[in-house]
XYZ file of C-alpha atoms in Angstrom:
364
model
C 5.487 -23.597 21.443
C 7.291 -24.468 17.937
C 9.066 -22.101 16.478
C 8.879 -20.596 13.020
C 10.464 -22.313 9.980
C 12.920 -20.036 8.392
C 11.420 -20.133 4.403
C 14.159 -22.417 2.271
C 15.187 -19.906 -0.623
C 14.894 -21.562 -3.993
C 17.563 -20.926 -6.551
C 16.361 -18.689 -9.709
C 13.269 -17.785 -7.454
C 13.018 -14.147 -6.459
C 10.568 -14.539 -3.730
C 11.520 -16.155 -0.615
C 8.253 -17.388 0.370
C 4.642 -18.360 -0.530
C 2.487 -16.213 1.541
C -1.299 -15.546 1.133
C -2.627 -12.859 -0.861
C -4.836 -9.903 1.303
C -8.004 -11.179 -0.021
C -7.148 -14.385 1.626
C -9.362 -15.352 4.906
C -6.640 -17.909 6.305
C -2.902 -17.462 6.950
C -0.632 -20.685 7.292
C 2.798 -20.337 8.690
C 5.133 -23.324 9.014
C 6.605 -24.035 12.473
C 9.385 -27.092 13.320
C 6.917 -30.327 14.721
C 10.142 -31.977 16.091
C 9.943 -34.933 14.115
C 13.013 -33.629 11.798
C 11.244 -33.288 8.435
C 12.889 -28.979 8.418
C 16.054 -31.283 6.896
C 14.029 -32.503 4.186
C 14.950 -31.966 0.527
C 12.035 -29.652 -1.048
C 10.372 -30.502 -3.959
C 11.446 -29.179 -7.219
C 9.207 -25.736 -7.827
C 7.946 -25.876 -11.549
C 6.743 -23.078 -13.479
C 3.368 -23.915 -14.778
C 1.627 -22.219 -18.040
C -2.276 -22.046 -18.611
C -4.730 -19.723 -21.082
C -6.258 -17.113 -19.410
C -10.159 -16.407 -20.973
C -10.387 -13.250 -21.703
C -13.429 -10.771 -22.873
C -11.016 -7.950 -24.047
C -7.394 -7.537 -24.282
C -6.598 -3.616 -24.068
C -6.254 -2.338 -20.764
C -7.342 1.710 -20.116
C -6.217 4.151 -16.980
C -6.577 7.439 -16.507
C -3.410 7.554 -14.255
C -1.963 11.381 -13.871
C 1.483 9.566 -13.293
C 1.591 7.521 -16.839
C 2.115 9.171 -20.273
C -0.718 5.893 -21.748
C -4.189 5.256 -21.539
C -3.989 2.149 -23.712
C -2.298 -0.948 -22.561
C -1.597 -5.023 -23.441
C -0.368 -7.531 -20.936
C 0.034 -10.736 -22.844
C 0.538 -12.845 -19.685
C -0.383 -12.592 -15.970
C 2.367 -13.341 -13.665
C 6.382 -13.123 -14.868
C 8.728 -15.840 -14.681
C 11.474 -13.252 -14.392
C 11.314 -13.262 -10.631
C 11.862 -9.659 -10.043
C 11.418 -9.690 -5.979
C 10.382 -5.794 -6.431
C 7.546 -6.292 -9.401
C 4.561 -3.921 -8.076
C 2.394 -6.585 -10.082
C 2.897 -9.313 -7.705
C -0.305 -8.202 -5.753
C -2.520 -8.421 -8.532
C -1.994 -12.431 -8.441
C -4.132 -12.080 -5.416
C -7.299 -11.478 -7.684
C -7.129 -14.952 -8.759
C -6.316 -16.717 -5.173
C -2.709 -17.113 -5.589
C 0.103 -15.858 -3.596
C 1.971 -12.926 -4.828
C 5.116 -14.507 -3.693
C 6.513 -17.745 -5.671
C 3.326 -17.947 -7.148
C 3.498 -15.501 -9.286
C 6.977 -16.272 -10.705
C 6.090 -19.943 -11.242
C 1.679 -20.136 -11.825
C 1.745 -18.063 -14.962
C -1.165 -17.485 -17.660
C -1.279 -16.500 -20.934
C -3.476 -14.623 -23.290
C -4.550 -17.376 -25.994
C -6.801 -15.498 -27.731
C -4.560 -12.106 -27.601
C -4.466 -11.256 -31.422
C -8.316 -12.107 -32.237
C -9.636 -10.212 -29.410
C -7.145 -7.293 -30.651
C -8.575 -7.344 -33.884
C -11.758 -7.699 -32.584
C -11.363 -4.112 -30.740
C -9.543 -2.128 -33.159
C -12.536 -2.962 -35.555
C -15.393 -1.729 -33.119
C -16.903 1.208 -35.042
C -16.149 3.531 -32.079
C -12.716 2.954 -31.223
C -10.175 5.760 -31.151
C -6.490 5.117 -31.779
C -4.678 6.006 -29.018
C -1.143 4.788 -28.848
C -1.089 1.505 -26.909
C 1.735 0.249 -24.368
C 2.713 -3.185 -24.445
C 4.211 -4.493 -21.050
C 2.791 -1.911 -18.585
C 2.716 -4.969 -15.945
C 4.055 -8.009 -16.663
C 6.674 -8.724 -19.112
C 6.120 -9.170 -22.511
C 9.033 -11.216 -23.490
C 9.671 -13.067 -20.164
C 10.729 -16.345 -21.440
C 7.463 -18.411 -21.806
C 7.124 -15.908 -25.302
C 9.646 -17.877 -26.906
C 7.236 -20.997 -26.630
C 3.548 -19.284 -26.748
C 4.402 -16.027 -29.442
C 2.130 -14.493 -27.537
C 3.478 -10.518 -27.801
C 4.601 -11.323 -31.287
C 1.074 -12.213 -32.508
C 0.038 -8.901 -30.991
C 2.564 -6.744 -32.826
C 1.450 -8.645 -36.115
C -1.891 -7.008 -35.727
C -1.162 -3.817 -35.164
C 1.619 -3.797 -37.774
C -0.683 -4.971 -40.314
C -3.448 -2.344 -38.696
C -0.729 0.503 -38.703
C -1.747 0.871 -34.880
C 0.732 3.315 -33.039
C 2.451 1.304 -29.794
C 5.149 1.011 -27.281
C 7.347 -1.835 -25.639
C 8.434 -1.831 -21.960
C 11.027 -5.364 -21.125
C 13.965 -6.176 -19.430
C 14.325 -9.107 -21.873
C 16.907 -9.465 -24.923
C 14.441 -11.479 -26.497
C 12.880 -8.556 -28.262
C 15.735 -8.385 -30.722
C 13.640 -11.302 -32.324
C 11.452 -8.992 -33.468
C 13.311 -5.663 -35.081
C 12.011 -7.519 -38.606
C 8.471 -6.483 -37.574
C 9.296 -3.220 -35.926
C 11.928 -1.916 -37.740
C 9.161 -1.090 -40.646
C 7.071 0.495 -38.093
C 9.645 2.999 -36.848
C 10.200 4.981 -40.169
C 6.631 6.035 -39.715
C 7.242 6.346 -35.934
C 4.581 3.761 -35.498
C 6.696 2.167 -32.598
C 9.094 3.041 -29.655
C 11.018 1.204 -27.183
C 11.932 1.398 -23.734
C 14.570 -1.657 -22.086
C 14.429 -1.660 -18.288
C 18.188 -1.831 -17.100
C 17.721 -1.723 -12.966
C 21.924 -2.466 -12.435
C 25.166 -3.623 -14.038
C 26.076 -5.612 -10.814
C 25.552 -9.264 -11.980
C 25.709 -9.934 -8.586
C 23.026 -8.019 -7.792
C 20.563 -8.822 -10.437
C 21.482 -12.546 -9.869
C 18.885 -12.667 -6.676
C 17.216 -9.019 -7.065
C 15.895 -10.236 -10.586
C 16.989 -13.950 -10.987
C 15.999 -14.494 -15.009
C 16.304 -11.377 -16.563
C 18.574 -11.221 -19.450
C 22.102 -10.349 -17.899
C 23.080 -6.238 -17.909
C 24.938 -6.691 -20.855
C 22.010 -8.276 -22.718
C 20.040 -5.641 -22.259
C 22.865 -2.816 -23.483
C 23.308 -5.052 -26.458
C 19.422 -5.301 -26.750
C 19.209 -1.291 -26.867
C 22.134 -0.892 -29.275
C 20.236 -3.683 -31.690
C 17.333 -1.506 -31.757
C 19.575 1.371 -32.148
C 21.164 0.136 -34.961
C 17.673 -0.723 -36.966
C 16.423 2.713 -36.721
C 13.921 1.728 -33.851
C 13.774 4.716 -30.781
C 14.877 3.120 -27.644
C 15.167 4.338 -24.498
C 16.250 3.279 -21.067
C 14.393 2.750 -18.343
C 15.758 2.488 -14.508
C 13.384 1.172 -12.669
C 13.299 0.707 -10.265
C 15.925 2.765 -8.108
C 16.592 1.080 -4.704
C 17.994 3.354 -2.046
C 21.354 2.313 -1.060
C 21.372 -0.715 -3.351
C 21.329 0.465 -6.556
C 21.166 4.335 -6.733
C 24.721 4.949 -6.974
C 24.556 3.375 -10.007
C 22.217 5.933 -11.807
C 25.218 7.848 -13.549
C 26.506 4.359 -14.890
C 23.512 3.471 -16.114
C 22.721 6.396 -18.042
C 26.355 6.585 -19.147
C 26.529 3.013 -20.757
C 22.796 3.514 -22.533
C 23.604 6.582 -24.370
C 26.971 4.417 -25.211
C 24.646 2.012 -26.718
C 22.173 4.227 -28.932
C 19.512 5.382 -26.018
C 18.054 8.372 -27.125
C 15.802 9.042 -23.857
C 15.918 7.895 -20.040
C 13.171 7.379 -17.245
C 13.634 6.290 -14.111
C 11.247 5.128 -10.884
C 11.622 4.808 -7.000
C 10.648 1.794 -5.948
C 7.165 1.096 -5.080
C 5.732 -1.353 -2.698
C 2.439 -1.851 -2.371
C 0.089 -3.773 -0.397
C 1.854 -7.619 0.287
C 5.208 -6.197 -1.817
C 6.606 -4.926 1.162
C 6.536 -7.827 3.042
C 8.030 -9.663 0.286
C 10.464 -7.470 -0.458
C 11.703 -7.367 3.601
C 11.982 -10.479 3.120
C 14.353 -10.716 0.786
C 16.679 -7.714 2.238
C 16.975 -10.113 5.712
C 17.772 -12.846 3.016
C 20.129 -11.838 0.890
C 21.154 -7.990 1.910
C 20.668 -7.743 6.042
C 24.050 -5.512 6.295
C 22.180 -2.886 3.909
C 18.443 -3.761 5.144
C 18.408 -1.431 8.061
C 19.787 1.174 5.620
C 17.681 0.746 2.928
C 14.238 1.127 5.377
C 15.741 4.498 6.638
C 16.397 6.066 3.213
C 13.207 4.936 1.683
C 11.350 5.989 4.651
C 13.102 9.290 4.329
C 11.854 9.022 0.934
C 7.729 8.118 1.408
C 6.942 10.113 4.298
C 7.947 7.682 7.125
C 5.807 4.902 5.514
C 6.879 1.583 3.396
C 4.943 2.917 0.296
C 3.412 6.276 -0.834
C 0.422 5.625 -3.156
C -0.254 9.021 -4.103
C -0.477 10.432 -7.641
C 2.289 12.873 -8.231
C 4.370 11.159 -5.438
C 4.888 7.297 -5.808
C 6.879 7.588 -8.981
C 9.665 9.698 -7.758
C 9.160 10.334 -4.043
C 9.879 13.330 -1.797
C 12.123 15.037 0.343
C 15.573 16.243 0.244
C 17.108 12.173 -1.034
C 14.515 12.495 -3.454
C 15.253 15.849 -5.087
C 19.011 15.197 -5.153
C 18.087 11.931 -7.041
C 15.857 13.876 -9.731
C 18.648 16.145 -9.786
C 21.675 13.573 -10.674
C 19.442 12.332 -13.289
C 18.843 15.510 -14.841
C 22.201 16.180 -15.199
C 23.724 12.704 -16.217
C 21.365 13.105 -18.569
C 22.361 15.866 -20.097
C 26.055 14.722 -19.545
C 25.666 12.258 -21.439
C 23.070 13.658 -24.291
C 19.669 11.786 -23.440
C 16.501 13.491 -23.579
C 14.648 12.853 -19.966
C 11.251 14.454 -20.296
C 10.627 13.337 -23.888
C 7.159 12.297 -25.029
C 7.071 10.484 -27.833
C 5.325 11.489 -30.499
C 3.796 8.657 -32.343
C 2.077 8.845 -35.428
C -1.884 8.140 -35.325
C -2.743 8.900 -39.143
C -1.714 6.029 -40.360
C -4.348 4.178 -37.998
C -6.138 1.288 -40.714
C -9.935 1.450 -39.023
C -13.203 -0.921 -39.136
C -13.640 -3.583 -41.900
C -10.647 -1.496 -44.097
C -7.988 -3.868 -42.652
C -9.243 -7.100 -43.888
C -8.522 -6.222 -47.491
C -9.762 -4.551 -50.936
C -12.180 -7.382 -51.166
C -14.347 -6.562 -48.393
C -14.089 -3.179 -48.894
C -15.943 -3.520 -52.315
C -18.562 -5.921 -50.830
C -19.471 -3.443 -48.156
C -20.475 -0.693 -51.074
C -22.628 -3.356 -52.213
């Protein structure tokens, strides 16, 4: 019987393989025919772009575990590679893998800021401050073509619409000139994902993310403009990265962090298979490790969906975890249960945003 092809990892790929999403009614699996071709140079693997129709743009939950109920994701898929994104699975939904194909079949939002407009006008919308990069990254690096998160911030800059911004990306130092405005009303706040300072690390964990140092120089940019930033570690690996929380913490409050979050990793549905994947790939020494503590850490199982549970986990790992955050925290003098406050009153509603003219016409 022929034996199973080993998957060929691709440089600046996170994933290791292509496999089928769970909606999927046929699995493939490549196996050695014996005529040689396993030596074969692969194909270059391309990232393709393509708009995405869309009916609406904002995104509601009513997640316990989330401070939002408003959301934006500008693109589907993230060319950042992270191998632990929890959004991988939700490439499945349009019969692609959650594996290399959602690193490198991406889709964007073309008609993000007209469908925005569209909603906050609707005579019965309630602002509600709206998070920007809940899923996928909103500056991965197909923004600096497509604009796509910066035409969103132009209308609700211009609307006076309270938000928030979640990246691991440099790139949003681009846009302080529009948000910098919007944070001496506390219209806006930031949050820069910083998962390790290992370069090593991040080089395969999350292959095209902006470097460690990016991001600290990202939050003291923000810092420095008067825009709130905090930092966001997420997401804590057992054994891989945890030891690193103090550090982390440390160097963001050196930087102008005000606030800190953090998240245990998460792996649902084909995640953890992906993510296994890549431990026998490119950590086996730790892999073994790694299963045990987040076991220890989810009840026995891969992944713990439950609400009050899946963000931080349980058990005795898990509280000494919350509790070496809590105090780095206040070690180093960042607020870790804030809420920010944004300010709503501001909020330009209906017809009143498209200027003094059509406000007179509509008291004719």
């Amino acid at each position: 019987m022929p034996s199973p092809i080993r998957p060929a990892v691709r440089n600046g790929r996170g994933a290791v393989s292509n496999p089928a999403g769970r909606f999927e009614p046929t699995r493939a699996e490549a196996v050695d025919d014996g005529w040689g071709t396993i030596e074969e140079a692969l194909p270059p693997l391309e990232t393709t772009v393509q708009p995405e129709p869309a009916r609406s743009i904002i995104s509601r939950n009513k997640s316990p575990d989330i401070s939002f109920d408003q959301s934006i994701n500008p693109y589907r898929g993230c060319e950042h590679g992270c191998i632990y994104c929890y959004a991988r699975p939700s490439h499945g939904y349009l019969n692609l893998s959650p594996g290399l194909d959602f690193e490198t079949r991406l889709f964007y939002k073309a008609d993000a800021a007209r469908l925005l407009e569209q909603e906050l006008s609707a005579k019965n919308y309630r602002c509600s401050p709206i998070t920007i990069g809940a899923n996928t990254d909103p500056y991965q690096p197909i923004e600096r073509e497509y604009r796509v998160t910066r035409s969103i911030i132009e209308v609700l800059a211009k609307r006076r619409h309270p938000f928030s911004i979640i990246t691991k990306s440099a790139m949003i130092e681009r846009d302080i000139d529009l948000l910098a405005p919007l944070a001496k009303d506390n219209l806006v706040y930031t949050l820069v994902s910083v998962t390790t300072l290992d370069n090593d690390i991040k080089r395969t964990l999350e292959p095209r993310t902006a470097s460690p140092a990016a991001r600290l120089r990202a939050i003291r940019s923000l810092s420095s403009a008067g825009i709130p930033v905090g930092v966001m570690i997420a997401p804590v690996i057992p054994v891989l990265t945890d030891a690193e929380l103090e550090k982390i913490i440390e160097a963001a409050a050196a930087a102008g962090a005000r606030s800190a979050g953090y998240v245990l990793l998460r792996l649902p549905y084909e995640l953890k298979d992906l993510f296994r994947e890549w431990l026998d790939e490119h950590e086996p020494l730790k892999a073994k490790h790694v299963w045990s503590r987040l076991h220890d850490m989810r009840g026995g199982r891969d992944n713990d969906p439950r609400w009050g549970h899946r963000q931080r986990g349980e058990g005795q790992y898990a509280d000494l975890l919350a509790q070496r955050f809590a105090a780095a925290c206040m070690r180093y003098g960042l607020k870790h249960r804030e809420r920010f406050v944004h300010n709503t009153a501001l909020f330009v509603a209906g017809s009143a945003a498209s200027g003094g003219e059509s406000r007179q016409m509509s008291l004719l």
